[in-house]
Amino acid sequence: MAFESDQYSSDPNIKRHDFPPEIMFGVGTSAYQVEGAWNLDTKGMNIWDVFAKRYPEKILDSSDACVAVDFYNKMKDDVQLLKKMGVKYFRLSLSWSRILPGGKVCLGKSSEGINFYNNLIDELQANGIEPFITLFHWDLPNALEEEYMGFLSSKIVDDFVTYAEVCFWEFGDRVKHWVTINEPYHYAYSGYAVGTFAPGRGGEHQDGDPETEPYIVAYNLLNAHAAAYRKYQEDFKDIQKGQVGITLDTNYYKPYGGYDNENDVKAVGYALDFTFGWFMEPLRSGNWPKSIQEFAVTPSKHHPEGREKYLLEFTDEQKKKLINSYDFLGLNYYTSNYAQYVEYSGPSTGYVADSHYAGSGRNYQGKYIGEPAFPDSWVYLCANELVDLLVYIKKTYKLEKSIIITENGAPQNRFKEDDKKNKIEKKYVEIRDDPFQLKYIQWHLDAIRRANNLYPSKPLVMGYFAWSFMDSYEWRSGYTIRFGLNYVDYRNRLERYPKKSSNLVQKVSSCAKVMGAPQKKPNSCYRRRR
Ligand code: BGC
């Protein structure tokens, strides 16, 4: 079958020296998805601990991450695995409630939690790997959700800053790259517009209000980010000399009905504004994108006169903190979609209706935008569209800072596709040669090379992190899909085994050719250079 984004008849021949020498290559994980140890060593509960237990029906296999892949206990072995893979950077997130069990400094710090991350950072550096750390990857301390409804309250800003301060203070002597918040879009959209992520408001949830809550949460997320960024600049930057960024995510979009369909062309703009621009425009100008200003306040089913529905505007002081509050822009890119204009989206109200678009993997002719990772997957291989997206970001937001691709990866189905009912698990030998993942990473690396070539004076992309280091808890998909470069045997002591794609990352992280004959001694080149 031909896909709109088909690109090469053979794999691109990518070499390490196609990229700037200082580009960062690595792999990533997040705390809740891998650590487990949910109640060990004074850790407090977080909202995902609660959400997965309270609403098992919202998780595809009704699972939780109490144990996950037990990274907390297997940390030392996992660092050896990273070393074997030859990666120079490891992106991980810190669990806020492991460091501050009650969410706030005044309720006490956990020395065990802090020790765990100190040991992890030391272990990484002793093995030649630099930590690249995200402060918040969705696992908010539950105490803050209980006390003032988490990111629905502006009280979160002060608590986030003091948490960030603890982390800069404890770990900043060794950590030189920080991401404040991972994917604020997904936190606001999935948690408050459709209710599929913790804290599970919006959608069917009776207490949620998808008309207003996603916008309030977005406002508080941005203020929290900006305050933490400024804290670092004022009190830590001179001594620690690190960089602080934020990670946004978006698909790229194309018009569902083709470029002649004016409404769908408009819908492409709405889709990009309501996902990426929602956060990027305030970071640029201190204002919400025009389409959000127009649609998020219009009357709707729950607010027929539009009176109670308004957008919180940033004050001058907040704007000052927010504008340009990043040293690099993190970007998580997985796939692209077609955008179709939707005048009114029936029963859905609030954010979903306001955005006036519906995204899908196929266009009006039924043509896929790119090859799907497996039937029914939401990930389509759209590497050309990454170039388009990078150019769009650079131009639209007059971006001067560099972009770091903080996540990019494709899932494998854990179960055999032809047997949906009995759920027969694919064995390691059936999964380890992962041609789709290999092609996916190669094509995206090539897209980065092409995008960088467009800006010869200063490379646009300065880092690439493949997602994910190993299979792990996939939020609402539970353990049903595998994003890992390393396979985790869920039935046998969570043993890790490398997939072929982990070799590829090894090759590009060091200095060998990405493609070509398999090397006999995969590490020899790396060793010679040292
Ligand atoms: C998230 C990851 C997740 C990945 C794949 C990203 O949006 O940041 O935590 O595993 O998507 O679903």
Tab-separated table of C-alpha atoms in Angstrom, residues 54-502:
chain	number	residue	atom	x	y	z
A	54	ARG	CA	-9.635	4.344	41.035
A	55	TYR	CA	-10.521	4.006	37.350
A	56	PRO	CA	-9.067	0.694	36.113
A	57	GLU	CA	-11.690	0.796	33.358
A	58	LYS	CA	-9.871	3.797	31.870
A	59	ILE	CA	-6.692	1.748	31.383
A	60	LEU	CA	-6.791	-0.693	28.486
A	61	ASP	CA	-5.574	-3.676	30.513
A	62	SER	CA	-6.752	-2.286	33.905
A	63	SER	CA	-3.150	-2.194	35.051
A	64	ASP	CA	-1.171	0.286	37.123
A	65	ALA	CA	2.492	1.158	37.578
A	66	CYS	CA	2.933	0.130	41.222
A	67	VAL	CA	5.786	-2.106	40.054
A	68	ALA	CA	6.108	-0.937	36.434
A	69	VAL	CA	9.480	-2.237	35.175
A	70	ASP	CA	11.067	-1.849	38.615
A	71	PHE	CA	13.682	0.675	37.546
A	72	TYR	CA	13.919	1.799	41.185
A	73	ASN	CA	15.429	-1.527	42.189
A	74	LYS	CA	17.162	-2.380	38.919
A	75	MET	CA	18.769	1.028	38.456
A	76	LYS	CA	22.397	-0.102	38.500
A	77	ASP	CA	21.854	-2.864	35.951
A	78	ASP	CA	19.869	-0.495	33.780
A	79	VAL	CA	22.700	2.021	33.762
A	80	GLN	CA	24.953	-0.799	32.525
A	81	LEU	CA	22.426	-1.477	29.782
A	82	LEU	CA	22.510	2.209	28.794
A	83	LYS	CA	26.289	2.046	28.727
A	84	LYS	CA	26.186	-1.017	26.515
A	85	MET	CA	23.889	0.878	24.166
A	86	GLY	CA	26.565	3.556	23.922
A	87	VAL	CA	24.223	6.448	24.687
A	88	LYS	CA	25.788	9.643	25.996
A	89	TYR	CA	22.591	11.201	27.370
A	90	PHE	CA	19.737	9.708	29.330
A	91	ARG	CA	16.463	11.609	29.672
A	92	LEU	CA	14.597	10.761	32.841
A	93	SER	CA	12.051	12.494	35.022
A	94	LEU	CA	12.019	12.946	38.775
A	95	SER	CA	9.079	11.801	40.821
A	96	TRP	CA	7.962	14.889	42.751
A	97	SER	CA	6.234	12.813	45.436
A	98	ARG	CA	9.343	10.653	45.916
A	99	ILE	CA	11.321	13.791	46.756
A	100	LEU	CA	8.562	15.706	48.555
A	101	PRO	CA	6.021	13.091	49.716
A	102	GLY	CA	3.442	15.754	50.664
A	103	GLY	CA	4.222	17.860	47.587
A	104	LYS	CA	5.575	20.783	49.628
A	105	VAL	CA	8.913	21.482	51.260
A	106	CYS	CA	7.211	22.459	54.531
A	107	LEU	CA	5.823	18.903	54.786
A	108	GLY	CA	9.312	17.427	54.611
A	109	LYS	CA	11.835	16.177	52.101
A	110	SER	CA	12.506	12.492	51.668
A	111	SER	CA	16.184	11.795	52.087
A	112	GLU	CA	15.662	8.309	50.621
A	113	GLY	CA	14.081	9.772	47.487
A	114	ILE	CA	16.832	12.357	47.123
A	115	ASN	CA	19.467	9.661	47.675
A	116	PHE	CA	17.942	7.512	44.971
A	117	TYR	CA	18.315	10.269	42.383
A	118	ASN	CA	21.762	11.236	43.674
A	119	ASN	CA	22.885	7.634	43.260
A	120	LEU	CA	21.319	7.427	39.820
A	121	ILE	CA	23.010	10.610	38.610
A	122	ASP	CA	26.360	9.498	40.043
A	123	GLU	CA	26.000	6.069	38.516
A	124	LEU	CA	25.213	7.563	35.111
A	125	GLN	CA	28.168	9.925	35.189
A	126	ALA	CA	30.532	7.232	36.430
A	127	ASN	CA	29.574	5.386	33.257
A	128	GLY	CA	30.032	8.322	30.901
A	129	ILE	CA	26.329	9.204	30.570
A	130	GLU	CA	24.897	12.682	31.171
A	131	PRO	CA	21.492	13.024	32.854
A	132	PHE	CA	18.896	15.152	31.042
A	133	ILE	CA	16.194	15.719	33.610
A	134	THR	CA	12.487	16.546	33.441
A	135	LEU	CA	11.011	17.920	36.653
A	136	PHE	CA	7.393	17.117	35.916
A	137	HIS	CA	6.173	14.318	33.662
A	138	TRP	CA	2.499	14.291	34.817
A	139	ASP	CA	2.835	12.494	38.200
A	140	LEU	CA	1.687	15.290	40.499
A	141	PRO	CA	1.803	14.579	44.251
A	142	ASN	CA	-1.703	13.536	45.168
A	143	ALA	CA	-1.583	15.669	48.316
A	144	LEU	CA	-1.645	18.793	46.125
A	145	GLU	CA	-4.557	17.463	44.088
A	146	GLU	CA	-6.452	16.817	47.320
A	147	GLU	CA	-5.562	20.125	48.923
A	148	TYR	CA	-6.286	22.601	46.140
A	149	MET	CA	-6.974	20.577	42.971
A	150	GLY	CA	-3.440	20.698	41.649
A	151	PHE	CA	-2.981	22.682	38.454
A	152	LEU	CA	-6.511	24.078	38.670
A	153	SER	CA	-5.221	26.391	41.375
A	154	SER	CA	-2.644	29.128	41.016
A	155	LYS	CA	-1.208	27.902	44.334
A	156	ILE	CA	0.601	25.288	42.292
A	157	VAL	CA	3.020	27.913	40.987
A	158	ASP	CA	4.760	28.470	44.339
A	159	ASP	CA	4.827	24.772	45.151
A	160	PHE	CA	6.297	23.911	41.770
A	161	VAL	CA	9.008	26.526	42.174
A	162	THR	CA	10.026	25.288	45.608
A	163	TYR	CA	10.099	21.711	44.294
A	164	ALA	CA	12.260	22.874	41.366
A	165	GLU	CA	14.510	24.740	43.771
A	166	VAL	CA	15.054	21.588	45.841
A	167	CYS	CA	16.019	19.720	42.661
A	168	PHE	CA	18.374	22.439	41.398
A	169	TRP	CA	19.959	22.613	44.849
A	170	GLU	CA	20.332	18.847	45.323
A	171	PHE	CA	21.261	17.763	41.801
A	172	GLY	CA	22.212	20.889	39.832
A	173	ASP	CA	25.931	20.550	40.508
A	174	ARG	CA	25.856	17.628	38.065
A	175	VAL	CA	22.747	18.157	35.925
A	176	LYS	CA	23.227	20.608	33.063
A	177	HIS	CA	19.955	20.121	31.177
A	178	TRP	CA	16.551	20.570	32.764
A	179	VAL	CA	13.065	20.358	31.296
A	180	THR	CA	10.506	21.971	33.586
A	181	ILE	CA	7.327	20.360	32.253
A	182	ASN	CA	6.734	17.540	29.801
A	183	GLU	CA	3.898	18.072	27.303
A	184	PRO	CA	1.657	20.614	29.024
A	185	TYR	CA	-0.773	20.082	26.134
A	186	HIS	CA	-1.352	16.442	27.035
A	187	TYR	CA	-1.653	17.218	30.711
A	188	ALA	CA	-4.350	19.846	30.078
A	189	TYR	CA	-6.145	18.070	27.230
A	190	SER	CA	-6.139	14.467	28.398
A	191	GLY	CA	-6.519	15.291	32.086
A	192	TYR	CA	-9.205	17.993	31.834
A	193	ALA	CA	-10.840	18.050	28.359
A	194	VAL	CA	-11.411	14.337	27.738
A	195	GLY	CA	-10.546	12.820	31.119
A	196	THR	CA	-8.453	9.942	29.822
A	197	PHE	CA	-5.382	10.825	31.940
A	198	ALA	CA	-5.060	11.670	35.609
A	199	PRO	CA	-6.709	13.451	37.265
A	200	GLY	CA	-9.444	12.246	34.900
A	201	ARG	CA	-11.619	15.336	34.700
A	202	GLY	CA	-13.580	16.321	31.597
A	203	GLY	CA	-15.190	13.805	29.247
A	204	GLU	CA	-17.713	11.803	31.229
A	205	HIS	CA	-16.516	13.065	34.583
A	206	GLN	CA	-19.379	14.819	36.331
A	207	ASP	CA	-17.283	17.237	38.322
A	208	GLY	CA	-15.061	18.396	35.501
A	209	ASP	CA	-15.766	21.374	33.279
A	210	PRO	CA	-14.100	20.935	29.879
A	211	GLU	CA	-15.351	24.404	28.954
A	212	THR	CA	-13.017	26.155	31.354
A	213	GLU	CA	-10.673	23.749	33.140
A	214	PRO	CA	-8.227	22.916	30.313
A	215	TYR	CA	-7.625	26.643	29.807
A	216	ILE	CA	-7.100	27.313	33.525
A	217	VAL	CA	-4.693	24.397	33.773
A	218	ALA	CA	-2.747	25.595	30.712
A	219	TYR	CA	-2.446	29.042	32.316
A	220	ASN	CA	-1.120	27.625	35.593
A	221	LEU	CA	1.245	25.211	33.830
A	222	LEU	CA	2.805	28.092	31.901
A	223	ASN	CA	3.136	30.296	34.981
A	224	ALA	CA	4.685	27.423	36.935
A	225	HIS	CA	7.163	26.753	34.145
A	226	ALA	CA	8.116	30.426	33.821
A	227	ALA	CA	8.576	30.871	37.565
A	228	ALA	CA	10.876	27.825	37.768
A	229	TYR	CA	12.858	29.032	34.753
A	230	ARG	CA	13.356	32.462	36.355
A	231	LYS	CA	14.296	30.874	39.675
A	232	TYR	CA	17.131	29.031	37.952
A	233	GLN	CA	18.299	32.168	36.152
A	234	GLU	CA	18.334	34.214	39.339
A	235	ASP	CA	19.774	31.802	41.877
A	236	PHE	CA	21.528	28.933	40.114
A	237	LYS	CA	22.609	29.731	36.566
A	238	ASP	CA	25.807	31.624	37.430
A	239	ILE	CA	27.204	28.777	39.440
A	240	GLN	CA	25.634	25.702	37.883
A	241	LYS	CA	25.754	26.932	34.266
A	242	GLY	CA	22.961	24.661	33.101
A	243	GLN	CA	20.190	25.116	30.549
A	244	VAL	CA	16.469	25.025	31.269
A	245	GLY	CA	13.759	24.359	28.700
A	246	ILE	CA	10.206	23.109	28.367
A	247	THR	CA	9.005	20.178	26.245
A	248	LEU	CA	5.973	20.758	24.007
A	249	ASP	CA	4.341	18.163	21.793
A	250	THR	CA	2.307	18.242	18.656
A	251	ASN	CA	1.474	16.345	15.512
A	252	TYR	CA	1.960	18.057	12.199
A	253	TYR	CA	-1.307	18.430	10.253
A	254	LYS	CA	-2.470	18.384	6.664
A	255	PRO	CA	-5.955	19.234	5.337
A	256	TYR	CA	-8.255	16.215	5.345
A	257	GLY	CA	-9.978	17.270	2.126
A	258	GLY	CA	-6.777	18.431	0.399
A	259	TYR	CA	-5.284	21.891	-0.061
A	260	ASP	CA	-8.291	23.035	-2.161
A	261	ASN	CA	-10.606	22.570	0.770
A	262	GLU	CA	-10.547	25.989	2.427
A	263	ASN	CA	-12.227	24.892	5.617
A	264	ASP	CA	-9.813	22.029	6.153
A	265	VAL	CA	-6.867	24.299	5.429
A	266	LYS	CA	-8.205	26.539	8.216
A	267	ALA	CA	-8.613	23.475	10.424
A	268	VAL	CA	-4.882	22.758	10.030
A	269	GLY	CA	-4.186	26.168	11.546
A	270	TYR	CA	-6.653	25.555	14.376
A	271	ALA	CA	-5.141	22.154	15.123
A	272	LEU	CA	-1.619	23.564	15.349
A	273	ASP	CA	-2.842	26.491	17.488
A	274	PHE	CA	-4.862	24.373	19.899
A	275	THR	CA	-2.018	21.937	20.501
A	276	PHE	CA	1.358	23.603	19.983
A	277	GLY	CA	0.493	27.318	19.749
A	278	TRP	CA	-1.526	27.063	22.970
A	279	PHE	CA	1.832	27.031	24.794
A	280	MET	CA	4.275	28.386	22.229
A	281	GLU	CA	2.480	31.661	21.521
A	282	PRO	CA	2.419	32.667	25.222
A	283	LEU	CA	6.132	31.791	25.388
A	284	ARG	CA	6.704	34.104	22.427
A	285	SER	CA	4.328	36.982	23.069
A	286	GLY	CA	2.621	36.443	26.411
A	287	ASN	CA	-0.762	36.021	24.637
A	288	TRP	CA	-2.931	33.098	23.620
A	289	PRO	CA	-3.087	32.306	19.890
A	290	LYS	CA	-5.738	34.353	18.036
A	291	SER	CA	-7.933	31.315	17.282
A	292	ILE	CA	-8.031	30.377	20.967
A	293	GLN	CA	-8.879	33.960	21.895
A	294	GLU	CA	-11.733	33.810	19.423
A	295	PHE	CA	-13.191	30.350	20.022
A	296	ALA	CA	-12.531	29.633	23.697
A	297	VAL	CA	-14.903	32.374	24.812
A	298	THR	CA	-17.819	31.816	22.447
A	299	PRO	CA	-21.162	30.636	23.874
A	300	SER	CA	-21.533	26.887	24.082
A	301	LYS	CA	-23.875	24.269	25.474
A	302	HIS	CA	-22.829	24.727	29.110
A	303	HIS	CA	-22.300	28.451	28.863
A	304	PRO	CA	-25.040	29.540	26.425
A	305	GLU	CA	-24.329	33.222	26.807
A	306	GLY	CA	-20.601	32.799	27.085
A	307	ARG	CA	-20.617	34.891	30.276
A	308	GLU	CA	-18.794	32.560	32.620
A	309	LYS	CA	-16.452	31.424	29.946
A	310	TYR	CA	-13.404	33.587	29.654
A	311	LEU	CA	-9.705	33.128	29.158
A	312	LEU	CA	-7.352	34.096	31.945
A	313	GLU	CA	-4.941	36.677	30.571
A	314	PHE	CA	-1.330	36.948	31.704
A	315	THR	CA	-0.551	40.061	33.735
A	316	ASP	CA	2.364	42.262	32.700
A	317	GLU	CA	4.470	40.739	35.441
A	318	GLN	CA	3.596	37.204	34.348
A	319	LYS	CA	4.324	38.074	30.732
A	320	LYS	CA	7.742	39.364	31.674
A	321	LYS	CA	8.551	36.028	33.258
A	322	LEU	CA	6.994	33.959	30.501
A	323	ILE	CA	8.273	35.506	27.290
A	324	ASN	CA	11.390	33.668	26.084
A	325	SER	CA	11.578	31.594	29.255
A	326	TYR	CA	13.552	28.739	27.732
A	327	ASP	CA	17.163	28.118	26.758
A	328	PHE	CA	16.127	25.350	24.352
A	329	LEU	CA	12.769	24.142	23.126
A	330	GLY	CA	12.026	20.475	23.742
A	331	LEU	CA	9.765	18.904	21.133
A	332	ASN	CA	8.097	15.508	21.324
A	333	TYR	CA	7.157	14.376	17.833
A	334	TYR	CA	5.539	11.035	17.073
A	335	THR	CA	3.259	11.399	14.088
A	336	SER	CA	1.059	13.540	11.857
A	337	ASN	CA	-2.669	13.678	11.233
A	338	TYR	CA	-5.173	15.070	8.787
A	339	ALA	CA	-7.276	17.894	10.178
A	340	GLN	CA	-10.918	18.198	9.201
A	341	TYR	CA	-12.940	21.318	9.917
A	342	VAL	CA	-15.757	20.726	12.411
A	343	GLU	CA	-18.338	23.459	12.829
A	344	TYR	CA	-19.827	22.018	15.996
A	345	SER	CA	-18.806	18.705	17.449
A	346	GLY	CA	-22.173	17.383	18.599
A	347	PRO	CA	-22.234	16.294	22.216
A	348	SER	CA	-18.675	17.341	22.973
A	349	THR	CA	-18.409	20.755	24.452
A	350	GLY	CA	-15.633	22.937	25.669
A	351	TYR	CA	-12.069	22.636	24.477
A	352	VAL	CA	-12.842	19.879	21.954
A	353	ALA	CA	-15.639	21.844	20.310
A	354	ASP	CA	-13.736	25.130	20.539
A	355	SER	CA	-10.831	23.758	18.539
A	356	HIS	CA	-13.010	23.203	15.441
A	357	TYR	CA	-11.028	20.321	14.042
A	358	ALA	CA	-11.030	16.547	14.097
A	359	GLY	CA	-7.756	14.729	13.588
A	360	SER	CA	-7.408	11.411	11.798
A	361	GLY	CA	-4.833	9.162	10.194
A	362	ARG	CA	-6.699	8.892	6.877
A	363	ASN	CA	-7.915	11.564	4.496
A	364	TYR	CA	-11.230	11.851	2.621
A	365	GLN	CA	-10.043	9.243	0.109
A	366	GLY	CA	-9.211	6.795	2.890
A	367	LYS	CA	-5.495	7.250	2.283
A	368	TYR	CA	-3.218	6.884	5.310
A	369	ILE	CA	-1.010	9.870	6.064
A	370	GLY	CA	1.881	7.471	6.706
A	371	GLU	CA	2.490	3.815	7.372
A	372	PRO	CA	0.886	2.828	10.709
A	373	ALA	CA	3.153	1.184	13.300
A	374	PHE	CA	0.639	-1.691	13.360
A	375	PRO	CA	-3.045	-1.904	12.445
A	376	ASP	CA	-5.045	0.468	14.716
A	377	SER	CA	-1.932	2.242	16.018
A	378	TRP	CA	-2.102	6.033	16.434
A	379	VAL	CA	1.495	6.343	15.240
A	380	TYR	CA	1.991	6.791	11.482
A	381	LEU	CA	5.466	7.115	10.047
A	382	CYS	CA	5.565	10.748	8.895
A	383	ALA	CA	9.178	11.854	8.765
A	384	ASN	CA	8.797	14.439	5.972
A	385	GLU	CA	6.219	16.129	8.122
A	386	LEU	CA	8.799	16.526	10.887
A	387	VAL	CA	10.793	18.719	8.487
A	388	ASP	CA	7.607	20.685	7.734
A	389	LEU	CA	6.867	21.049	11.428
A	390	LEU	CA	10.375	22.247	12.284
A	391	VAL	CA	10.267	24.834	9.507
A	392	TYR	CA	6.756	25.883	10.594
A	393	ILE	CA	7.923	26.406	14.181
A	394	LYS	CA	11.023	28.297	13.138
A	395	LYS	CA	9.070	30.636	10.860
A	396	THR	CA	5.831	31.102	12.766
A	397	TYR	CA	7.459	31.752	16.124
A	398	LYS	CA	10.642	33.352	14.780
A	399	LEU	CA	12.501	30.850	16.873
A	400	GLU	CA	16.059	31.757	17.723
A	401	LYS	CA	16.850	29.036	20.229
A	402	SER	CA	17.597	25.438	19.299
A	403	ILE	CA	15.129	22.585	19.343
A	404	ILE	CA	15.854	19.300	21.073
A	405	ILE	CA	13.670	16.394	19.996
A	406	THR	CA	13.034	15.023	23.472
A	407	GLU	CA	10.858	12.094	22.325
A	408	ASN	CA	10.411	10.219	19.059
A	409	GLY	CA	9.509	6.573	18.797
A	410	ALA	CA	7.053	3.978	17.563
A	411	PRO	CA	5.160	1.259	19.422
A	412	GLN	CA	4.913	-2.454	18.793
A	413	ASN	CA	1.756	-4.330	19.647
A	414	ARG	CA	2.380	-6.636	22.602
A	415	PHE	CA	-0.208	-9.077	21.305
A	416	LYS	CA	-0.744	-10.850	18.025
A	417	GLU	CA	-2.896	-8.698	15.766
A	418	ASP	CA	-4.898	-11.575	14.298
A	419	ASP	CA	-6.023	-12.712	17.711
A	420	LYS	CA	-7.745	-9.820	19.444
A	421	LYS	CA	-9.837	-12.014	21.736
A	422	ASN	CA	-7.375	-14.380	23.366
A	423	LYS	CA	-4.552	-11.867	23.624
A	424	ILE	CA	-1.686	-14.113	22.652
A	425	GLU	CA	1.521	-12.377	23.545
A	426	LYS	CA	4.265	-12.044	20.941
A	427	LYS	CA	7.500	-13.558	22.194
A	428	TYR	CA	10.829	-11.733	22.317
A	429	VAL	CA	12.080	-13.556	19.216
A	430	GLU	CA	9.047	-12.307	17.304
A	431	ILE	CA	9.641	-8.729	18.380
A	432	ARG	CA	13.380	-8.222	18.604
A	433	ASP	CA	13.859	-7.597	14.875
A	434	ASP	CA	11.750	-4.483	14.759
A	435	PRO	CA	12.003	-3.280	11.131
A	436	PHE	CA	9.329	-0.627	11.534
A	437	GLN	CA	11.085	0.923	14.545
A	438	LEU	CA	14.411	0.842	12.711
A	439	LYS	CA	12.966	2.548	9.681
A	440	TYR	CA	11.092	5.013	11.897
A	441	ILE	CA	14.217	6.177	13.724
A	442	GLN	CA	16.357	6.290	10.569
A	443	TRP	CA	13.839	8.352	8.664
A	444	HIS	CA	13.409	10.808	11.505
A	445	LEU	CA	17.160	11.194	11.895
A	446	ASP	CA	17.323	11.908	8.198
A	447	ALA	CA	14.529	14.468	8.577
A	448	ILE	CA	16.580	16.224	11.251
A	449	ARG	CA	19.604	16.216	8.998
A	450	ARG	CA	17.526	17.756	6.194
A	451	ALA	CA	15.990	20.373	8.492
A	452	ASN	CA	19.411	21.346	9.823
A	453	ASN	CA	20.739	21.697	6.281
A	454	LEU	CA	18.127	24.403	5.702
A	455	TYR	CA	19.750	26.532	8.412
A	456	PRO	CA	23.491	26.202	7.835
A	457	SER	CA	24.495	29.124	10.058
A	458	LYS	CA	23.087	27.557	13.224
A	459	PRO	CA	21.632	24.039	13.422
A	460	LEU	CA	17.945	24.091	14.268
A	461	VAL	CA	17.963	20.721	16.047
A	462	MET	CA	20.606	20.115	18.656
A	463	GLY	CA	19.456	16.888	20.244
A	464	TYR	CA	17.527	13.675	19.644
A	465	PHE	CA	16.163	11.279	22.261
A	466	ALA	CA	14.604	8.045	21.064
A	467	TRP	CA	11.558	6.941	23.025
A	468	SER	CA	11.925	4.773	24.877
A	469	PHE	CA	14.906	3.209	26.647
A	470	MET	CA	12.785	0.158	27.392
A	471	ASP	CA	9.199	-1.047	27.346
A	472	SER	CA	7.212	0.504	30.156
A	473	TYR	CA	3.801	1.561	31.433
A	474	GLU	CA	2.071	3.337	28.594
A	475	TRP	CA	-0.467	5.412	30.539
A	476	ARG	CA	-3.992	4.580	29.324
A	477	SER	CA	-2.642	1.760	27.129
A	478	GLY	CA	-1.164	0.065	30.204
A	479	TYR	CA	1.289	-2.622	29.135
A	480	THR	CA	-0.450	-3.437	25.830
A	481	ILE	CA	2.070	-1.675	23.615
A	482	ARG	CA	5.842	-1.623	23.655
A	483	PHE	CA	7.796	1.536	22.868
A	484	GLY	CA	11.103	0.172	24.154
A	485	LEU	CA	14.411	-0.172	22.363
A	486	ASN	CA	14.824	-2.896	24.952
A	487	TYR	CA	12.193	-5.578	25.421
A	488	VAL	CA	10.957	-6.217	28.946
A	489	ASP	CA	9.756	-9.715	29.750
A	490	TYR	CA	6.659	-8.982	31.831
A	491	ARG	CA	6.217	-12.659	32.642
A	492	ASN	CA	9.734	-13.407	33.722
A	493	ARG	CA	11.260	-11.182	36.377
A	494	LEU	CA	11.085	-8.137	34.131
A	495	GLU	CA	14.277	-9.200	32.380
A	496	ARG	CA	15.487	-6.769	29.686
A	497	TYR	CA	16.605	-7.872	26.195
A	498	PRO	CA	17.840	-5.587	23.407
A	499	LYS	CA	15.822	-5.131	20.242
A	500	LYS	CA	17.578	-4.410	16.968
A	501	SER	CA	16.644	-0.743	17.190
A	502	SER	CA	18.861	-0.414	20.274
